[in-house]
PDB file of C-alpha atoms in Angstrom:
ATOM      1  CA  PHE A 242     109.072 130.542 108.031  1.00 93.00           C
ATOM      2  CA  ILE A 243     108.945 126.743 107.796  1.00 93.00           C
ATOM      3  CA  LYS A 244     108.753 126.365 111.564  1.00 95.00           C
ATOM      4  CA  SER A 245     105.725 128.678 111.576  1.00 94.00           C
ATOM      5  CA  ILE A 246     104.025 126.445 109.006  1.00 96.00           C
ATOM      6  CA  ARG A 247     105.035 123.328 110.950  1.00 95.00           C
ATOM      7  CA  GLY A 248     103.657 124.952 114.101  1.00 94.00           C
ATOM      8  CA  SER A 249     100.304 125.694 112.409  1.00 95.00           C
ATOM      9  CA  ASP A 250     100.615 129.476 112.737  1.00 93.00           C
ATOM     10  CA  PRO A 251      99.396 131.046 109.473  1.00 96.00           C
ATOM     11  CA  ASP A 252      99.893 134.590 110.782  1.00 94.00           C
ATOM     12  CA  ALA A 253     103.559 134.057 111.605  1.00 95.00           C
ATOM     13  CA  ALA A 254     104.090 132.178 108.336  1.00 97.00           C
ATOM     14  CA  LEU A 255     102.621 135.108 106.376  1.00 97.00           C
ATOM     15  CA  PHE A 256     104.776 137.562 108.308  1.00 96.00           C
ATOM     16  CA  TRP A 257     107.975 135.632 107.543  1.00 97.00           C
ATOM     17  CA  LEU A 258     106.906 135.132 103.927  1.00 98.00           C
ATOM     18  CA  SER A 259     106.505 138.900 103.594  1.00 98.00           C
ATOM     19  CA  ARG A 260     109.857 139.561 105.267  1.00 98.00           C
ATOM     20  CA  MET A 261     111.639 137.152 102.924  1.00 97.00           C
ATOM     21  CA  LEU A 262     110.034 138.543  99.785  1.00 97.00           C
ATOM     22  CA  ASP A 263     110.575 142.173 100.860  1.00 96.00           C
ATOM     23  CA  ALA A 264     114.241 141.369 101.516  1.00 97.00           C
ATOM     24  CA  GLY A 265     114.599 140.102  97.945  1.00 96.00           C
ATOM     25  CA  GLU A 266     114.489 136.343  98.524  1.00 96.00           C
ATOM     26  CA  ASP A 267     113.931 134.456  95.286  1.00 97.00           C
ATOM     27  CA  PRO A 268     110.244 133.434  95.302  1.00 97.00           C
ATOM     28  CA  ARG A 269     111.245 130.126  93.686  1.00 96.00           C
ATOM     29  CA  PHE A 270     113.301 129.337  96.792  1.00 97.00           C
ATOM     30  CA  VAL A 271     110.233 130.054  98.928  1.00 97.00           C
ATOM     31  CA  ALA A 272     108.068 127.841  96.710  1.00 96.00           C
ATOM     32  CA  ARG A 273     110.604 124.996  96.907  1.00 96.00           C
ATOM     33  CA  ARG A 274     110.476 125.246 100.698  1.00 96.00           C
ATOM     34  CA  LEU A 275     106.699 124.829 100.473  1.00 97.00           C
ATOM     35  CA  TYR A 276     107.216 121.569  98.567  1.00 94.00           C
ATOM     36  CA  ILE A 277     109.447 120.329 101.376  1.00 96.00           C
ATOM     37  CA  SER A 278     107.019 121.375 104.094  1.00 96.00           C
ATOM     38  CA  ALA A 279     104.081 119.782 102.285  1.00 97.00           C
ATOM     39  CA  SER A 280     105.792 116.387 102.298  1.00 95.00           C
ATOM     40  CA  GLU A 281     107.927 116.465 105.416  1.00 95.00           C
ATOM     41  CA  ASP A 282     105.577 118.173 107.867  1.00 96.00           C
ATOM     42  CA  ILE A 283     102.072 117.676 106.450  1.00 96.00           C
ATOM     43  CA  GLY A 284     102.350 114.472 104.448  1.00 95.00           C
ATOM     44  CA  ASN A 285      99.265 112.298 104.541  1.00 95.00           C
ATOM     45  CA  GLY A 286      97.611 114.571 107.084  1.00 95.00           C
ATOM     46  CA  ASP A 287      96.557 116.495 103.959  1.00 96.00           C
ATOM     47  CA  PRO A 288      97.871 114.854 100.762  1.00 96.00           C
ATOM     48  CA  LEU A 289      96.547 117.793  98.728  1.00 97.00           C
ATOM     49  CA  ALA A 290      99.118 120.050 100.391  1.00 97.00           C
ATOM     50  CA  LEU A 291     101.736 118.802  97.939  1.00 97.00           C
ATOM     51  CA  LEU A 292      99.508 119.792  95.013  1.00 98.00           C
ATOM     52  CA  VAL A 293      98.921 123.200  96.582  1.00 98.00           C
ATOM     53  CA  ALA A 294     102.689 123.679  96.897  1.00 98.00           C
ATOM     54  CA  GLU A 295     103.153 122.564  93.291  1.00 97.00           C
ATOM     55  CA  ALA A 296     100.505 125.023  92.110  1.00 97.00           C
ATOM     56  CA  ALA A 297     102.205 127.830  94.026  1.00 97.00           C
ATOM     57  CA  PHE A 298     105.551 126.971  92.451  1.00 97.00           C
ATOM     58  CA  ARG A 299     103.970 126.981  88.999  1.00 97.00           C
ATOM     59  CA  ALA A 300     102.248 130.298  89.730  1.00 97.00           C
ATOM     60  CA  VAL A 301     105.600 131.825  90.693  1.00 97.00           C
ATOM     61  CA  GLU A 302     107.022 130.696  87.340  1.00 95.00           C
ATOM     62  CA  VAL A 303     104.049 131.927  85.297  1.00 96.00           C
ATOM     63  CA  LEU A 304     103.153 135.143  87.111  1.00 95.00           C
ATOM     64  CA  GLY A 305     106.410 136.423  88.500  1.00 92.00           C
ATOM     65  CA  MET A 306     106.501 139.082  91.171  1.00 92.00           C
ATOM     66  CA  PRO A 307     104.664 140.908  92.567  1.00 94.00           C
ATOM     67  CA  GLU A 308     101.553 138.886  91.604  1.00 94.00           C
ATOM     68  CA  ALA A 309     103.121 135.593  92.729  1.00 95.00           C
ATOM     69  CA  ARG A 310     102.864 136.801  96.329  1.00 96.00           C
ATOM     70  CA  ILE A 311      99.138 135.997  96.311  1.00 97.00           C
ATOM     71  CA  PRO A 312      99.342 132.281  95.396  1.00 97.00           C
ATOM     72  CA  LEU A 313     102.333 131.970  97.732  1.00 98.00           C
ATOM     73  CA  ALA A 314     100.207 133.402 100.545  1.00 98.00           C
ATOM     74  CA  GLN A 315      97.375 131.047  99.630  1.00 98.00           C
ATOM     75  CA  ALA A 316      99.721 128.062  99.771  1.00 98.00           C
ATOM     76  CA  VAL A 317     101.343 129.233 103.007  1.00 98.00           C
ATOM     77  CA  THR A 318      97.987 129.581 104.767  1.00 98.00           C
ATOM     78  CA  HIS A 319      96.783 126.212 103.453  1.00 97.00           C
ATOM     79  CA  LEU A 320      99.925 124.462 104.649  1.00 98.00           C
ATOM     80  CA  ALA A 321      99.930 126.224 108.016  1.00 97.00           C
ATOM     81  CA  CYS A 322      96.295 125.264 108.651  1.00 97.00           C
ATOM     82  CA  ALA A 323      96.586 121.692 107.347  1.00 97.00           C
ATOM     83  CA  PRO A 324      96.658 118.691 109.711  1.00 96.00           C
ATOM     84  CA  LYS A 325     100.286 117.711 110.223  1.00 96.00           C
ATOM     85  CA  SER A 326     101.937 114.312 109.909  1.00 96.00           C
ATOM     86  CA  ASN A 327     105.523 113.245 109.457  1.00 95.00           C
ATOM     87  CA  ALA A 328     104.614 109.538 109.543  1.00 95.00           C
ATOM     88  CA  ALA A 329     105.571 108.907 105.896  1.00 95.00           C
ATOM     89  CA  TYR A 330     108.933 110.610 106.418  1.00 95.00           C
ATOM     90  CA  LEU A 331     109.649 108.571 109.548  1.00 95.00           C
ATOM     91  CA  ALA A 332     108.517 105.380 107.797  1.00 95.00           C
ATOM     92  CA  LEU A 333     110.907 106.060 104.932  1.00 96.00           C
ATOM     93  CA  GLU A 334     113.789 106.507 107.367  1.00 96.00           C
ATOM     94  CA  ARG A 335     113.022 103.154 109.036  1.00 95.00           C
ATOM     95  CA  ALA A 336     112.658 101.368 105.690  1.00 95.00           C
ATOM     96  CA  ALA A 337     115.875 102.926 104.363  1.00 95.00           C
ATOM     97  CA  GLU A 338     117.758 101.708 107.424  1.00 94.00           C
ATOM     98  CA  ASP A 339     116.587  98.138 106.813  1.00 92.00           C
ATOM     99  CA  ALA A 340     117.252  98.413 103.078  1.00 91.00           C
ATOM    100  CA  ARG A 341     120.865  99.387 103.818  1.00 91.00           C
ATOM    101  CA  HIS A 342     121.560  96.836 106.540  1.00 89.00           C
ATOM    102  CA  ALA A 343     119.196  93.861 106.345  1.00 82.00           C
ATOM    103  CA  SER A 344     120.394  90.576 104.930  1.00 76.00           C
ATOM    104  CA  ASP A 345     118.293  88.121 102.947  1.00 78.00           C
ATOM    105  CA  THR A 346     116.348  90.840 101.186  1.00 74.00           C
ATOM    106  CA  GLY A 347     115.415  88.920  98.066  1.00 84.00           C
ATOM    107  CA  VAL A 348     112.012  89.323  96.485  1.00 87.00           C
ATOM    108  CA  PRO A 349     109.676  86.547  97.694  1.00 86.00           C
ATOM    109  CA  ASN A 350     109.113  83.928  94.976  1.00 85.00           C
ATOM    110  CA  HIS A 351     105.366  84.509  94.714  1.00 89.00           C
ATOM    111  CA  LEU A 352     106.049  88.170  93.779  1.00 87.00           C
ATOM    112  CA  ARG A 353     108.613  87.394  91.098  1.00 88.00           C
ATOM    113  CA  ASP A 354     107.697  87.547  87.425  1.00 87.00           C
ATOM    114  CA  GLY A 355     106.257  84.199  86.431  1.00 85.00           C
ATOM    115  CA  SER A 356     105.518  85.001  82.783  1.00 84.00           C
ATOM    116  CA  TYR A 357     108.777  83.978  81.115  1.00 89.00           C
ATOM    117  CA  THR A 358     109.872  80.508  80.039  1.00 90.00           C
ATOM    118  CA  GLY A 359     111.328  78.607  82.970  1.00 89.00           C
ATOM    119  CA  ALA A 360     109.898  80.913  85.635  1.00 84.00           C
ATOM    120  CA  LYS A 361     107.429  78.351  86.962  1.00 86.00           C
ATOM    121  CA  GLU A 362     110.209  75.795  87.404  1.00 87.00           C
ATOM    122  CA  LEU A 363     111.940  78.321  89.669  1.00 89.00           C
ATOM    123  CA  GLY A 364     108.744  78.863  91.648  1.00 85.00           C
ATOM    124  CA  HIS A 365     108.408  82.424  90.418  1.00 89.00           C
ATOM    125  CA  GLY A 366     104.866  83.727  90.600  1.00 85.00           C
ATOM    126  CA  ASP A 367     103.564  80.611  92.377  1.00 87.00           C
ATOM    127  CA  ASN A 368     100.676  81.273  94.742  1.00 87.00           C
ATOM    128  CA  TYR A 369     100.543  84.987  93.974  1.00 88.00           C
ATOM    129  CA  ILE A 370      97.102  86.384  94.764  1.00 85.00           C
ATOM    130  CA  TYR A 371      95.957  89.343  92.675  1.00 87.00           C
ATOM    131  CA  PRO A 372      94.498  91.814  95.214  1.00 87.00           C
ATOM    132  CA  HIS A 373      91.899  93.230  92.800  1.00 91.00           C
ATOM    133  CA  ASP A 374      90.289  89.784  92.608  1.00 88.00           C
ATOM    134  CA  CYS A 375      89.694  89.803  96.369  1.00 84.00           C
ATOM    135  CA  PRO A 376      87.001  91.451  98.500  1.00 86.00           C
ATOM    136  CA  GLY A 377      88.014  95.014  99.269  1.00 82.00           C
ATOM    137  CA  HIS A 378      90.871  94.664  96.754  1.00 85.00           C
ATOM    138  CA  PHE A 379      93.065  93.366  99.572  1.00 84.00           C
ATOM    139  CA  THR A 380      94.676  90.068 100.440  1.00 83.00           C
ATOM    140  CA  LYS A 381      97.005  89.190 103.261  1.00 86.00           C
ATOM    141  CA  GLN A 382     100.145  88.023 101.564  1.00 87.00           C
ATOM    142  CA  GLN A 383     103.794  88.707 102.230  1.00 87.00           C
ATOM    143  CA  TYR A 384     105.356  91.553 100.244  1.00 86.00           C
ATOM    144  CA  LEU A 385     108.538  92.124 102.252  1.00 91.00           C
ATOM    145  CA  PRO A 386     111.575  89.825 102.114  1.00 89.00           C
ATOM    146  CA  ASP A 387     111.451  86.811 104.445  1.00 87.00           C
ATOM    147  CA  SER A 388     113.843  88.353 106.970  1.00 87.00           C
ATOM    148  CA  LEU A 389     111.585  91.404 107.270  1.00 90.00           C
ATOM    149  CA  ALA A 390     108.199  89.703 106.862  1.00 86.00           C
ATOM    150  CA  HIS A 391     106.780  91.067 110.110  1.00 86.00           C
ATOM    151  CA  ARG A 392     108.475  94.471 109.996  1.00 88.00           C
ATOM    152  CA  ARG A 393     106.306  97.556 110.042  1.00 89.00           C
ATOM    153  CA  TYR A 394     107.437 101.002 108.916  1.00 92.00           C
ATOM    154  CA  TYR A 395     104.352 103.137 108.450  1.00 91.00           C
ATOM    155  CA  TYR A 396     102.374 104.097 111.534  1.00 92.00           C
ATOM    156  CA  PRO A 397      99.679 106.501 110.350  1.00 92.00           C
ATOM    157  CA  GLY A 398      98.551 109.216 112.696  1.00 90.00           C
ATOM    158  CA  ALA A 399      95.026 110.062 113.764  1.00 90.00           C
ATOM    159  CA  LEU A 400      94.660 113.490 112.110  1.00 91.00           C
ATOM    160  CA  GLY A 401      93.298 114.600 108.768  1.00 92.00           C
ATOM    161  CA  TYR A 402      93.266 112.213 105.845  1.00 94.00           C
ATOM    162  CA  GLU A 403      95.798 109.995 107.567  1.00 93.00           C
ATOM    163  CA  LYS A 404      93.078 109.028 110.037  1.00 92.00           C
ATOM    164  CA  ARG A 405      91.251 107.348 107.125  1.00 92.00           C
ATOM    165  CA  LEU A 406      94.431 105.540 106.092  1.00 92.00           C
ATOM    166  CA  ARG A 407      94.855 104.317 109.660  1.00 90.00           C
ATOM    167  CA  GLN A 408      91.257 103.060 109.776  1.00 90.00           C
ATOM    168  CA  TRP A 409      91.722 101.237 106.475  1.00 87.00           C
ATOM    169  CA  LEU A 410      94.928  99.581 107.694  1.00 87.00           C
ATOM    170  CA  GLU A 411      93.222  98.579 110.947  1.00 87.00           C
ATOM    171  CA  ALA A 412      90.332  97.035 109.020  1.00 84.00           C
ATOM    172  CA  THR A 413      92.498  95.150 106.538  1.00 84.00           C
ATOM    173  CA  LYS A 414      95.781  94.343 108.228  1.00 79.00           C
ATOM    174  CA  GLY A 415      94.927  94.953 111.855  1.00 74.00           C
ATOM    175  CA  LEU A 416      97.079  96.957 114.246  1.00 63.00           C
ATOM    176  CA  PRO A 417      98.513  95.740 117.534  1.00 57.00           C
ATOM    177  CA  GLU A 418      96.734  97.282 120.540  1.00 48.00           C
ATOM    178  CA  GLU A 419      99.687  99.522 121.488  1.00 49.00           C
ATOM    179  CA  GLU A 420      99.495 101.189 118.057  1.00 52.00           C
ATOM    180  CA  LYS A 421      95.791 102.042 118.312  1.00 46.00           C
ATOM    181  CA  SER A 422      96.213 104.734 120.953  1.00 44.00           C
TER     182      SER A 422
END
């Protein structure tokens, strides 16, 4: 079922959906699997896929069977036909690895709260630039800890909505040549 969605085959996904439901599978289980697929396999290729999965889950709760088959089929076909990306999932795995094992992972001083008494003496909040005050609501400043300042986790793909995210990152942060292919 999920592999059919991941493989962009709406016909196979509908077939396996029907087989599961006819065999008595709990439609809530099916709807939960759609949540997983929407984030793990589609991600920012089509960010609305997660909302479609959520709506299908809610429809299962409200309608019950057999009517819930229709919104499940709608969600299954949307997810199967959506542009796919697992870039956010892979980025999370890379970031989690660094979060578990990197040393010197303190918050940079300019990002620390500078509003309390004594904060300025500690250098907290110094030289922070508020992005919304900058052209394009973006400023190049360090947000990662010093030891990871040049680390990159998210490499957006070139399909669906993620293509727009990639273009925005290229325009604001720049991407090394090897990442532009």
